[in-house]
Amino acid sequence: MAESSSCAGPADCESSSLYADLLLALVGHEGDIFERDPKHGVTRISGTVHWVPESDRLHLERLCRLGDACSELQGFVDSSWQHSSLYRAALAQGISELLDVYESSVLELEEQLSRQPGTPVLALCHRLEEFQALLPAVARLVRHVSTRDLRGASLLHAVHAATRCGDPDLESCALRLLWHCQGVVLRQLHAWCVHGQGPGESDEFFVRRVEDPVNGGDQPCAADWAAGFEVPSAEADLPPSVSTLAASSALFIGRAVRVLAGGGDSVETGAGSASHSSASMPPSSHALPELQPLSRGLLGLCAAPSFRAAQLDRLLESARAGLATRVWHLLRSAELGARFASMRDYFLLERGDFYQQFLVEAAPLLALPPRPATASADVGLLFQQAAVHSSADGDPAFGAFTLSWHPPGGGCPRTTPSLHVPAQGPWDGLALSASLDWPLQLLFPADTLAGYGALWQLAFRLRRADADLGAAWAALQRMGRGARRSGNRRAAALGALGAARSAAAHVLTALRTYLHADVVAAGGAELAAALARTREFGAAEAAHRAFVRDLVSRAFLDARPLASLVQALMEAAARICALIQDIEGERRDAEATLGALRSPERELRLKMTLLLQLLQSGTLQTQSRAPALRHLVLRLTYNGFLAAA
């Protein structure tokens, strides 16, 4: 600040010295008259100065609060340039603009005082009146940001809240600060949506890398699509100008750009490390043609003084629709219908003759406990051999499927704890996996394959239990021919075993028929109709996800109580089959067999009754599975079987 002119007298000298120190205090510096009070953290008139009237003292110390706020804001600006947060740096740039305006006003005040040394204190207060509420409020905002170390969306929401305070000056200032911060969002969106540049070192962009992505294929772009990126589902974790619809559209656009442009590591960084400088917007000359309008629109929003969330929604949705059509054409060229048919054949057991042959050939192996060292190779070999003796021989899609065994806790692939598959025995580690060619991975992400895997385990275990009951029936037929010659006790034991086997077969066959006819076949028809209507990828992906979700729901894989009952039914059926094997091998006589049958037979009847009660109780009723649930109850109560049981 310039020194004041010469004084006419002691009073003028005191006034000149007072105003000179005041100008320093207004920009956050101490002087002889105004000094920092360390106890309260504010600037006050020194206790040694007694000649300032009390009325002026109050107004002067009020003006000093501007200097305190200015000093705090300048400290925030200085520290933010070295901070890792891009949003904080953008906020600091906006505050720097505010401080420039404020310091210009202080310089104008200094010029006025040099021309009019006797200006009253109230006139000075009036001159800086617009800053007396503004600067302290902004200082409180940055204090909130600093003490809580706000970053990303949290920082933006804090600034956005200041735009609705009711003070026009503060709202106008907060809108300008928000504009600086939203510029970073728009530049990150431009880098991600137009160029596919994923988040860099910064974790503030709302499109985030998944920490442990599941491998989506051999190609990097497939892995990126399958599990490489995600967006928050809660609006509080998104910038205030980005809706959940816009976030999901942006996620799709960026993933599609990475896929269509080759993706992978070549476009790895950029969005997360986008500078807050407007000059850092990457060029869009090499963007996909569908994205040119989006690039121009984002550039326009970045230059505009403000924009509405609906404008961003329209821009992103328009670009998403164009890319979705292009991705859908890419998928249609990859024989999508044949791939869906093969997934139903092998994951949902619709190729029945193949699985019947496999169970016949694998029966001796599955009857023994698995050997951890060779179990996976043994069952995989039998899986391949079964194809040679069934309709799977010559099927070009069969080579994509592999059956393997994983020990408990050994990382069975593509499973999720939210799905409950009834346990059956030591071979529960069997899992079917598929190697999908590009670009089919786009429609089969990890969570969808987890649903397919759980459905396969349920269908296979029911099919295996049904096969064991069929083998038990054949054994009973063989023994029945000589039962009359063996005496009444043996005939009675065989009759009791046959009745118990028939009851178990009725329930498990009804469950298996329900799964294939009322769940898989009906859901497959709905999916085929939906895919025939669709013209873009988003609708196809939604239809496929709905198909798998409905299959999981209608198969009750998300209902632990029903899974427990089905597991108990299969265990009881297995014990009945074991008793039939024992009496056929003469390891147990008729009397011992009848005694041993009481426990599994009682358990079977009890669980059958509980199963029907659970299905009829309404506990499992949902809108998606209500019709299928009625079909299952009808199959179980066919001819009043369960009522009689």
XYZ file of C-alpha atoms in Angstrom:
645
model
C 0.000 0.000 0.000
C 1.131 3.567 -0.661
C 2.083 5.712 2.273
C -0.305 8.512 3.221
C 0.520 12.178 2.463
C 1.996 14.564 5.038
C -0.145 15.483 8.054
C -1.472 18.925 8.905
C -1.571 18.175 12.644
C -1.399 15.430 15.270
C -5.011 14.369 14.719
C -4.497 14.140 10.960
C -1.314 12.113 11.503
C -3.152 9.716 13.796
C -5.972 9.344 11.225
C -3.484 8.815 8.397
C -1.608 6.183 10.394
C -4.894 4.498 11.349
C -6.071 4.191 7.750
C -2.667 3.010 6.524
C -2.722 0.202 9.100
C -6.353 -0.521 8.273
C -5.498 -1.064 4.606
C -2.857 -3.573 5.656
C -5.308 -5.305 8.002
C -7.906 -5.552 5.218
C -5.575 -7.805 3.232
C -4.550 -9.887 6.235
C -1.360 -8.131 7.472
C -0.623 -6.755 10.928
C 0.602 -3.240 11.647
C 1.247 -0.959 14.608
C -2.417 -0.274 15.327
C -4.079 -3.531 14.248
C -2.612 -6.748 15.582
C -3.585 -10.424 15.798
C -5.271 -11.630 18.971
C -3.778 -15.146 19.374
C -6.339 -16.149 21.988
C -9.407 -15.560 19.806
C -7.725 -15.792 16.391
C -8.987 -12.418 15.156
C -7.463 -9.027 14.355
C -8.183 -6.202 16.818
C -7.046 -2.666 17.557
C -3.999 -2.828 19.773
C -4.624 -2.366 23.488
C -2.039 0.456 23.530
C -4.177 2.565 21.189
C -6.614 4.620 23.273
C -7.320 7.563 21.035
C -9.764 5.742 18.667
C -13.376 6.540 19.640
C -15.397 3.556 20.845
C -17.976 3.921 18.051
C -15.233 3.878 15.401
C -13.446 1.030 17.175
C -16.429 -1.286 16.721
C -16.723 -0.543 13.006
C -12.965 -0.809 12.423
C -12.735 -4.197 14.127
C -15.681 -5.356 12.071
C -13.749 -4.362 8.954
C -10.797 -6.352 10.281
C -12.884 -9.504 9.977
C -12.565 -9.060 6.227
C -8.797 -9.222 6.584
C -9.068 -12.373 8.703
C -11.275 -14.003 6.076
C -8.967 -12.820 3.291
C -5.976 -14.335 5.063
C -7.790 -17.648 5.572
C -8.922 -17.766 1.961
C -5.433 -16.963 0.692
C -4.026 -19.756 2.842
C -6.543 -22.174 1.350
C -5.601 -21.087 -2.163
C -1.871 -21.473 -1.503
C -2.264 -24.943 0.017
C -4.636 -26.185 -2.690
C -2.124 -25.861 -5.525
C -0.122 -28.688 -3.949
C -3.205 -30.724 -2.988
C -4.024 -33.897 -4.942
C -7.700 -32.976 -5.324
C -8.561 -31.524 -8.732
C -11.876 -30.262 -7.405
C -10.161 -28.439 -4.552
C -7.739 -26.854 -7.020
C -10.704 -25.691 -9.124
C -12.374 -24.257 -6.017
C -9.122 -22.483 -5.159
C -9.055 -20.949 -8.631
C -12.549 -19.549 -8.100
C -11.612 -18.189 -4.677
C -8.523 -16.598 -6.195
C -10.845 -14.717 -8.574
C -12.907 -13.541 -5.596
C -9.785 -12.345 -3.782
C -8.677 -10.440 -6.885
C -12.005 -8.588 -6.901
C -11.741 -7.896 -3.180
C -8.151 -6.644 -3.378
C -9.124 -4.386 -6.278
C -11.784 -2.857 -4.042
C -9.192 -2.327 -1.289
C -6.885 -0.591 -3.777
C -9.749 1.662 -4.858
C -10.355 2.438 -1.205
C -6.691 3.319 -0.755
C -6.908 5.662 -3.712
C -9.980 7.329 -2.232
C -8.242 7.803 1.124
C -5.249 9.381 -0.555
C -7.595 11.958 -2.115
C -9.881 12.333 0.910
C -7.857 11.607 4.090
C -10.720 12.547 6.378
C -13.200 9.984 5.053
C -15.425 8.796 7.940
C -15.157 5.222 9.105
C -18.812 4.593 8.243
C -18.072 5.569 4.643
C -15.341 2.924 4.545
C -17.767 0.333 5.900
C -20.294 1.273 3.235
C -17.638 0.978 0.513
C -16.835 -2.638 1.537
C -20.343 -3.604 2.572
C -20.806 -6.274 -0.145
C -17.812 -8.212 1.218
C -18.707 -8.080 4.905
C -21.113 -11.025 4.638
C -19.550 -12.633 1.579
C -15.929 -13.198 2.626
C -16.672 -14.698 6.076
C -19.275 -17.019 4.528
C -16.819 -18.240 1.870
C -14.181 -18.625 4.592
C -16.581 -20.856 6.529
C -17.112 -22.915 3.380
C -13.391 -23.487 2.790
C -12.905 -24.210 6.502
C -15.552 -26.918 6.188
C -13.809 -28.299 3.091
C -10.381 -28.247 4.745
C -11.275 -29.684 8.138
C -13.201 -32.589 6.605
C -10.814 -32.921 3.664
C -13.735 -33.004 1.246
C -13.018 -34.339 -2.207
C -14.935 -35.182 -5.345
C -18.716 -35.260 -5.073
C -18.673 -34.347 -1.368
C -16.864 -31.100 -2.125
C -19.255 -30.304 -4.971
C -22.281 -30.888 -2.761
C -20.839 -28.561 -0.113
C -20.390 -25.791 -2.696
C -23.798 -26.526 -4.219
C -25.453 -26.113 -0.803
C -24.018 -22.591 -0.599
C -25.918 -21.641 -3.772
C -29.204 -21.960 -1.825
C -28.487 -19.848 1.224
C -30.908 -16.977 0.504
C -28.200 -14.299 0.253
C -28.085 -13.088 -3.384
C -24.418 -12.028 -3.228
C -23.300 -15.293 -1.651
C -25.448 -17.344 -4.034
C -23.930 -15.563 -7.023
C -20.424 -16.127 -5.692
C -21.142 -19.805 -4.887
C -22.502 -20.347 -8.401
C -19.224 -19.051 -9.807
C -17.241 -21.343 -7.508
C -19.466 -24.259 -8.521
C -18.888 -23.404 -12.183
C -15.144 -23.836 -11.679
C -15.638 -27.220 -9.987
C -18.174 -28.462 -12.528
C -15.696 -27.614 -15.252
C -13.520 -30.425 -13.907
C -16.493 -32.809 -14.029
C -17.221 -31.887 -17.643
C -13.580 -32.253 -18.679
C -13.385 -35.652 -17.003
C -16.608 -36.648 -18.746
C -15.170 -35.503 -22.067
C -12.014 -37.564 -21.583
C -13.995 -40.644 -20.544
C -16.944 -40.486 -22.937
C -15.187 -39.198 -26.059
C -11.786 -40.873 -25.720
C -12.399 -43.719 -23.279
C -9.700 -42.457 -20.938
C -10.221 -44.187 -17.603
C -9.646 -42.691 -14.157
C -5.999 -41.987 -13.419
C -4.418 -41.519 -10.015
C -7.269 -39.335 -8.763
C -10.226 -41.137 -7.197
C -12.600 -38.186 -7.528
C -14.192 -39.014 -10.894
C -17.533 -40.738 -10.358
C -16.612 -43.474 -12.854
C -14.277 -45.614 -10.788
C -12.128 -48.634 -11.341
C -13.187 -51.844 -9.647
C -10.419 -52.826 -7.246
C -10.458 -56.562 -8.076
C -12.070 -56.915 -11.506
C -13.099 -60.390 -12.600
C -11.369 -61.482 -15.794
C -13.794 -60.900 -18.632
C -11.717 -62.606 -21.317
C -8.316 -62.603 -22.888
C -8.806 -59.175 -24.430
C -8.337 -56.088 -22.231
C -11.461 -54.410 -23.590
C -13.547 -57.435 -22.609
C -12.218 -57.240 -19.055
C -12.935 -53.492 -18.994
C -16.510 -54.123 -20.072
C -17.109 -57.069 -17.771
C -15.847 -55.610 -14.512
C -13.369 -52.813 -15.093
C -15.452 -49.769 -14.103
C -18.496 -48.837 -12.057
C -20.483 -45.790 -10.955
C -22.018 -45.170 -7.507
C -25.681 -46.058 -7.127
C -26.397 -43.346 -4.523
C -26.996 -39.773 -5.685
C -24.969 -38.454 -2.727
C -21.871 -40.032 -4.306
C -22.472 -38.300 -7.644
C -21.840 -34.631 -8.489
C -24.982 -32.506 -8.024
C -25.217 -31.909 -11.786
C -25.030 -35.631 -12.641
C -28.148 -37.760 -12.179
C -28.084 -41.530 -11.764
C -29.406 -41.797 -15.337
C -26.562 -39.633 -16.637
C -24.017 -41.633 -14.638
C -25.202 -44.965 -16.055
C -25.237 -43.494 -19.576
C -21.695 -42.158 -19.114
C -20.513 -45.551 -17.852
C -21.934 -47.273 -20.921
C -20.509 -44.679 -23.321
C -16.990 -44.875 -21.918
C -16.967 -48.673 -21.904
C -18.353 -48.766 -25.448
C -15.683 -46.316 -26.655
C -12.939 -48.454 -25.128
C -14.412 -51.541 -26.772
C -15.076 -50.043 -30.213
C -11.753 -48.215 -30.320
C -9.731 -51.214 -29.165
C -9.853 -50.188 -25.466
C -7.289 -51.587 -23.151
C -4.169 -49.939 -21.912
C -3.776 -47.583 -24.842
C -6.392 -45.221 -23.385
C -5.726 -45.854 -19.750
C -5.297 -42.449 -18.156
C -6.725 -39.004 -18.530
C -10.153 -38.605 -16.967
C -8.964 -38.830 -13.412
C -6.024 -36.519 -13.970
C -7.730 -33.905 -16.128
C -6.402 -30.496 -15.303
C -8.704 -27.794 -14.022
C -7.466 -25.526 -16.768
C -9.887 -25.075 -19.641
C -7.021 -25.390 -22.076
C -6.579 -29.030 -21.112
C -9.721 -30.282 -22.884
C -8.444 -33.079 -25.159
C -9.087 -32.754 -28.887
C -12.046 -34.662 -30.324
C -10.907 -34.968 -33.948
C -10.268 -38.718 -33.506
C -13.521 -39.482 -31.656
C -16.112 -41.904 -33.037
C -18.584 -40.169 -35.393
C -21.474 -40.824 -32.996
C -19.634 -38.852 -30.313
C -18.969 -35.622 -32.198
C -22.265 -34.024 -31.018
C -21.498 -35.108 -27.461
C -18.001 -33.601 -27.653
C -19.343 -30.282 -28.923
C -22.094 -30.318 -26.319
C -19.701 -30.913 -23.425
C -17.427 -28.156 -24.687
C -20.441 -25.847 -24.849
C -21.545 -26.674 -21.310
C -18.010 -26.122 -20.077
C -17.955 -22.629 -21.581
C -21.469 -21.694 -20.444
C -21.821 -19.775 -17.154
C -24.234 -22.460 -15.882
C -26.186 -25.473 -17.082
C -29.013 -27.696 -15.942
C -28.690 -31.402 -15.188
C -31.375 -32.108 -17.802
C -29.087 -30.717 -20.524
C -26.370 -33.165 -19.559
C -28.916 -35.995 -19.372
C -30.057 -35.330 -22.944
C -26.507 -35.130 -24.286
C -25.407 -38.384 -22.692
C -28.594 -40.287 -23.488
C -28.403 -39.289 -27.159
C -24.807 -40.495 -27.397
C -25.644 -43.679 -25.483
C -28.456 -44.537 -27.885
C -26.186 -44.153 -30.927
C -23.432 -46.308 -29.447
C -25.921 -48.904 -28.184
C -27.178 -49.409 -31.744
C -23.620 -49.824 -33.011
C -22.708 -52.342 -30.288
C -25.918 -54.268 -30.976
C -25.015 -54.615 -34.673
C -21.618 -55.890 -33.582
C -23.286 -58.547 -31.434
C -25.823 -59.542 -34.072
C -22.971 -60.347 -36.432
C -21.579 -62.840 -33.868
C -24.474 -65.364 -34.171
C -26.030 -64.295 -30.907
C -29.033 -66.606 -31.238
C -26.818 -69.693 -31.534
C -24.851 -68.642 -28.442
C -27.994 -68.235 -26.341
C -29.144 -71.672 -27.521
C -25.824 -73.239 -26.469
C -25.982 -71.557 -23.037
C -29.422 -73.081 -22.508
C -28.245 -76.469 -23.795
C -25.318 -76.809 -21.416
C -25.855 -74.403 -18.514
C -29.594 -75.055 -18.218
C -29.392 -78.772 -19.186
C -31.694 -78.530 -22.204
C -29.484 -80.976 -24.123
C -30.936 -83.824 -22.110
C -29.425 -86.798 -23.961
C -25.914 -85.429 -23.370
C -26.392 -85.064 -19.624
C -28.099 -88.474 -19.423
C -25.060 -90.019 -21.085
C -22.716 -88.100 -18.806
C -24.502 -89.294 -15.664
C -24.352 -92.892 -16.885
C -20.634 -92.695 -17.591
C -19.825 -90.685 -14.456
C -21.958 -92.756 -12.054
C -19.036 -94.948 -10.811
C -16.865 -91.844 -10.279
C -19.588 -89.821 -8.542
C -20.343 -92.733 -6.233
C -16.876 -92.361 -4.683
C -15.443 -89.378 -2.782
C -13.498 -87.012 -5.084
C -9.722 -87.264 -5.099
C -8.494 -83.653 -4.881
C -5.431 -84.284 -7.040
C -7.289 -85.776 -10.016
C -11.012 -85.084 -9.527
C -11.136 -82.126 -11.893
C -9.279 -83.965 -14.667
C -11.352 -87.149 -14.167
C -14.710 -85.436 -14.414
C -13.531 -83.252 -17.295
C -12.523 -86.337 -19.288
C -15.896 -88.001 -18.703
C -17.586 -84.751 -19.746
C -15.744 -84.880 -23.059
C -16.432 -88.600 -23.539
C -20.161 -88.102 -22.975
C -20.212 -85.646 -25.873
C -18.818 -88.301 -28.225
C -21.743 -90.636 -27.451
C -24.506 -88.022 -27.611
C -25.907 -85.250 -29.784
C -23.163 -82.940 -28.494
C -20.750 -84.727 -30.808
C -19.957 -82.309 -33.620
C -21.592 -79.350 -31.881
C -19.217 -76.419 -32.559
C -20.352 -74.680 -29.368
C -19.502 -77.596 -27.060
C -15.783 -76.795 -26.986
C -16.487 -73.537 -25.170
C -17.753 -75.367 -22.053
C -15.573 -76.973 -19.405
C -16.588 -78.989 -16.356
C -14.223 -78.907 -13.383
C -14.237 -79.703 -9.670
C -13.146 -77.295 -6.946
C -12.558 -78.363 -3.335
C -14.462 -76.572 -0.543
C -12.981 -73.092 -0.172
C -11.009 -73.577 -3.373
C -12.595 -70.679 -5.233
C -15.448 -72.169 -7.225
C -15.709 -69.765 -10.186
C -18.533 -67.301 -10.702
C -20.491 -67.882 -7.521
C -22.117 -65.332 -5.276
C -23.052 -65.641 -1.589
C -26.523 -64.197 -2.226
C -27.552 -67.344 -4.137
C -28.336 -70.526 -2.204
C -27.975 -73.847 -4.049
C -29.068 -76.970 -2.108
C -26.022 -79.041 -1.144
C -25.870 -82.667 -2.254
C -22.536 -84.151 -1.240
C -18.768 -84.130 -1.730
C -19.120 -83.444 -5.453
C -20.800 -80.080 -4.840
C -17.613 -78.427 -6.105
C -18.538 -79.293 -9.696
C -18.842 -76.126 -11.778
C -19.436 -75.477 -15.457
C -17.577 -72.603 -17.095
C -17.752 -71.109 -20.577
C -15.075 -69.481 -22.712
C -16.939 -66.828 -24.682
C -15.597 -65.402 -27.913
C -15.434 -61.683 -28.535
C -17.772 -59.751 -28.565
C -20.142 -62.097 -26.723
C -18.551 -61.168 -23.373
C -20.494 -57.904 -23.550
C -23.766 -59.703 -22.788
C -22.276 -62.130 -20.270
C -20.612 -60.155 -17.448
C -19.440 -61.870 -14.273
C -22.673 -61.428 -12.295
C -24.742 -62.878 -15.150
C -22.439 -65.885 -15.458
C -22.732 -66.352 -11.689
C -26.486 -66.702 -12.150
C -25.976 -69.239 -14.942
C -23.522 -71.164 -12.772
C -25.928 -71.369 -9.824
C -28.767 -72.481 -12.111
C -26.549 -75.209 -13.565
C -25.638 -76.498 -10.110
C -29.302 -76.660 -9.069
C -30.463 -78.327 -12.292
C -27.565 -80.798 -12.313
C -28.087 -81.834 -8.687
C -31.802 -82.384 -9.268
C -31.021 -84.338 -12.419
C -28.451 -86.442 -10.563
C -30.870 -87.134 -7.693
C -33.524 -88.132 -10.229
C -31.043 -90.486 -11.927
C -30.186 -92.109 -8.588
C -33.893 -92.644 -7.884
C -34.278 -94.153 -11.353
C -31.415 -96.575 -10.672
C -33.046 -97.447 -7.348
C -36.326 -98.188 -9.155
C -34.502 -100.541 -11.530
C -32.930 -102.328 -8.561
C -36.346 -102.734 -6.921
C -37.725 -104.223 -10.133
C -34.920 -106.762 -10.252
C -35.433 -107.731 -6.611
C -39.216 -107.833 -6.975
C -39.105 -110.865 -9.246
C -37.746 -113.049 -6.452
C -39.432 -111.326 -3.509
C -42.242 -113.939 -3.230
C -39.707 -116.749 -2.920
C -37.759 -114.785 -0.269
C -40.622 -114.547 2.233
C -43.144 -111.955 3.372
C -40.649 -109.827 5.378
C -38.474 -109.146 2.353
C -41.517 -108.388 0.196
C -42.754 -105.978 2.858
C -39.364 -104.269 3.015
C -39.247 -103.892 -0.757
C -42.780 -102.516 -0.786
C -41.950 -99.945 1.873
C -38.779 -98.955 0.032
C -40.721 -98.645 -3.224
C -43.343 -96.388 -1.624
C -40.701 -94.148 -0.061
C -38.758 -94.004 -3.332
C -41.921 -93.087 -5.260
C -42.696 -90.246 -2.836
C -39.169 -88.848 -3.135
C -39.241 -89.256 -6.928
C -42.568 -87.435 -7.171
C -41.292 -84.359 -5.333
C -37.857 -84.164 -6.967
C -39.221 -84.916 -10.446
C -41.850 -82.220 -9.956
C -39.124 -79.763 -8.980
C -36.991 -80.711 -11.974
C -39.906 -80.549 -14.408
C -40.958 -77.220 -12.956
C -37.417 -75.860 -13.401
C -37.172 -76.899 -17.047
C -40.734 -76.371 -18.263
C -42.104 -73.532 -16.149
C -38.876 -71.607 -15.554
C -36.279 -72.186 -18.273
C -38.566 -72.837 -21.252
C -40.989 -70.048 -20.385
C -38.181 -67.589 -19.627
C -36.364 -68.534 -22.819
C -39.455 -67.756 -24.893
C -39.761 -64.356 -23.202
C -36.084 -63.595 -23.874
C -36.335 -64.620 -27.534
C -39.345 -62.342 -28.011
C -37.561 -59.433 -26.298
C -34.416 -59.864 -28.419
C -36.517 -60.002 -31.593
C -38.019 -56.611 -30.728
C -34.843 -54.823 -29.696
C -32.756 -52.630 -31.958
C -30.012 -51.527 -29.556
C -27.649 -53.054 -27.033
C -29.076 -51.444 -23.894
C -32.467 -53.098 -24.379
C -30.829 -56.448 -25.210
C -28.622 -56.291 -22.124
C -31.597 -55.355 -19.927
C -33.661 -58.214 -21.394
C -30.865 -60.728 -20.796
C -30.277 -59.533 -17.234
C -34.025 -59.719 -16.578
C -34.051 -63.256 -18.017
C -31.296 -64.467 -15.686
C -32.720 -62.544 -12.732
C -36.170 -64.069 -13.268
C -34.717 -67.567 -13.635
C -32.853 -67.157 -10.358
C -35.972 -65.813 -8.649
C -38.344 -68.472 -10.020
C -35.844 -71.209 -9.155
C -35.863 -69.827 -5.569
C -32.084 -69.560 -5.491
C -32.492 -66.376 -3.459
C -34.695 -68.152 -0.867
C -32.560 -69.894 1.746
C -35.506 -71.612 3.576
C -36.637 -73.383 0.401
C -33.056 -74.352 -0.483
C -32.719 -75.947 2.950
C -35.915 -77.976 2.441
C -34.860 -79.174 -1.017
C -31.470 -80.130 0.401
C -33.170 -82.158 3.159
C -35.388 -83.866 0.562
C -32.374 -84.851 -1.542
C -30.578 -86.152 1.549
C -33.602 -88.272 2.494
C -33.845 -89.580 -1.081
C -30.133 -90.453 -1.045
C -30.575 -92.422 2.205
C -33.500 -94.345 0.702
C -31.425 -95.147 -2.401
C -28.572 -96.310 -0.162
C -30.934 -98.682 1.680
C -32.105 -100.132 -1.632
C -28.486 -100.719 -2.632
C -27.788 -102.341 0.740
C -30.678 -104.800 0.524
C -29.834 -105.632 -3.071
C -26.229 -106.318 -2.133
C -27.448 -108.310 0.876
C -25.541 -106.032 3.233
C -28.734 -105.546 5.243
C -31.621 -107.932 5.846
C -35.314 -107.109 5.550
C -35.854 -106.515 9.242
C -32.890 -104.139 9.541
C -33.953 -102.363 6.359
C -37.435 -101.673 7.675
C -35.971 -100.311 10.894
C -33.467 -98.099 9.084
C -36.148 -96.813 6.678
C -38.248 -95.192 9.394
C -35.937 -92.184 9.878
C -35.488 -91.070 6.221
C -39.145 -91.842 5.452
C -40.326 -89.711 8.390
C -37.909 -86.935 7.369
C -39.136 -87.138 3.770
C -42.805 -86.816 4.741
C -42.076 -83.948 7.122
C -40.040 -81.945 4.592
C -42.622 -82.549 1.870
C -45.311 -81.114 4.135
C -43.142 -78.138 5.130
C -42.290 -77.497 1.473
C -45.947 -77.319 0.501
C -46.757 -75.089 3.461
C -43.903 -72.723 2.556
C -45.002 -72.523 -1.072
C -48.606 -71.794 -0.079
C -47.789 -69.367 2.739
C -47.131 -66.341 0.551
C -43.627 -65.903 1.975
C -42.089 -66.536 -1.448
C -44.695 -64.556 -3.380
C -43.246 -61.909 -5.679
C -44.685 -60.333 -8.793
C -42.182 -62.032 -11.114
C -42.587 -65.583 -9.825
C -46.238 -65.716 -8.737
C -47.452 -67.562 -11.903
C -44.541 -70.028 -11.783
C -45.144 -70.607 -8.077
C -48.716 -71.682 -8.794
C -47.435 -74.119 -11.418
C -45.038 -75.671 -8.904
C -47.766 -76.099 -6.289
C -49.997 -77.684 -8.946
C -47.270 -80.159 -9.916
C -46.561 -81.094 -6.302
C -50.239 -81.598 -5.440
C -51.058 -83.462 -8.675
C -53.880 -85.975 -7.996
C -53.736 -84.946 -4.356
C -50.404 -86.733 -3.884
C -49.005 -84.543 -1.108
C -52.367 -84.364 0.630
C -52.450 -88.165 0.719
C -48.822 -88.326 1.839
